């Protein structure tokens, strides 16, 4: 499609080439779902002879952009270049973004339009948009300016850096906090002055008068903003340990929690640790609880035993392992007795951790204590029981795993599949195939298919061909497709020759399903079989 952009009374503007229905649908969809991929298309609607469409498009774009996070704006920058690259042949450099603005547009709408113009592939056009955008000082222009600090054109980048530097003042504190994700991205950039600009912004945010803006950022729903606010508060030393503990109590994201925790325990005194221990030991993040447990032992080796013993039943494998390690330092090595006692007490408290712990520390004789839990009403407990038995004696209980493969809960079925893979199950392939063909559970059929595909080379291929050529269930077809391709690619990695019965099974599968293979696939497969 060709048009002469911004020329008055021209009839071939892109916004005038679409049907009214298509424009209405696109704008309505953007307003409803805010899909980034629709924004470049909607932007082209501004190039129209219809002022009504321009006004309507500007409103939708402004509402859409106002909902985007900094990271989404970065994605949109890349997307804009990809979606507009076909128009590079037009002389955008001689046009002005100002011509896209109507006097009736609100300031927010003008900033949005000019901001999107800074995403354009043409450097001259981006530079003009940048100059026009820099006139505004409401703060809405800031993310677009920061993004251009990483521009690949020196002139554009240097202007953007200058415009951002002019805004490193107290009135922009909350705006910089809102876009900390972009600011920290500058620090990872390989552009000349980006790290210097980053340091200047951090210096502004490290001042005492910035703390209120940072604490407001800590309440953001965006994980990255909270994380970077914590980093600046920690870097600037504007905190007490009590402040960090309060932040920790409210923070949900594990990486932010670990950042806060590491700072809390850095140079912490025994008295301070004991004061905050009751809060720290309940942390949901295993890496934090591990460090708490280790710190507890370091400070209180003589009376930390009971708490470490409780950690033997933690839901996290890492915690249980560390607890056992710390108890060995106190000459305690019989850990299975802890788990056996807990199970025989018929307590549901920490039952999952107890079963898994027994699987890790017990022996084959303990399997009989675990088997009754395979009928537990809680699927999580059943999964733990299956996993524990697999750790203790997978080879002798694969019949049991085979039974659990058809469990109504997909998580239990998957655990049974993983347990069977740890054992020899080739002699069970007929039963597994029966489940693959006849189970009422979709997840059972899939897990049975995975097991059949995982058999040795010559045993697996008849089943793989059947799955690949049976397109009734997409998940099984896709599994068969990937395994068939893998089988062909890896064929020469093993020089094991097939037995007569294996060759007969392969021929039978090929006669039954081979016609459904693509001609080139069948030819390649038959080539692999040549000589057998």
Short mmCIF file of C-alpha atoms in Angstrom, two decimals, residues 3 13-16 18 39-48 53 57 61 80:
data_model
loop_
_atom_site.label_atom_id
_atom_site.label_comp_id
_atom_site.label_asym_id
_atom_site.label_seq_id
_atom_site.Cartn_x
_atom_site.Cartn_y
_atom_site.Cartn_z
CA UNK A 3 0.46 6.78 0.45
CA UNK A 13 -4.03 7.66 3.96
CA UNK A 14 -3.80 4.22 5.64
CA UNK A 15 -6.60 5.05 8.05
CA UNK A 16 -8.88 5.65 5.05
CA UNK A 18 -9.70 0.13 6.06
CA UNK A 39 -1.33 -0.77 19.00
CA UNK A 40 0.85 -0.25 15.88
CA UNK A 41 -2.18 -0.96 13.70
CA UNK A 42 -4.38 1.44 15.68
CA UNK A 43 -1.64 4.07 15.44
CA UNK A 44 -1.95 4.00 11.63
CA UNK A 45 -5.58 5.12 12.01
CA UNK A 46 -4.23 8.56 12.99
CA UNK A 47 -3.22 8.98 9.34
CA UNK A 48 -6.66 9.78 8.01
CA UNK A 53 -11.36 8.97 13.62
CA UNK A 57 -8.03 6.75 17.95
CA UNK A 61 -4.36 4.80 22.38
CA UNK A 80 6.52 -0.90 16.64
#
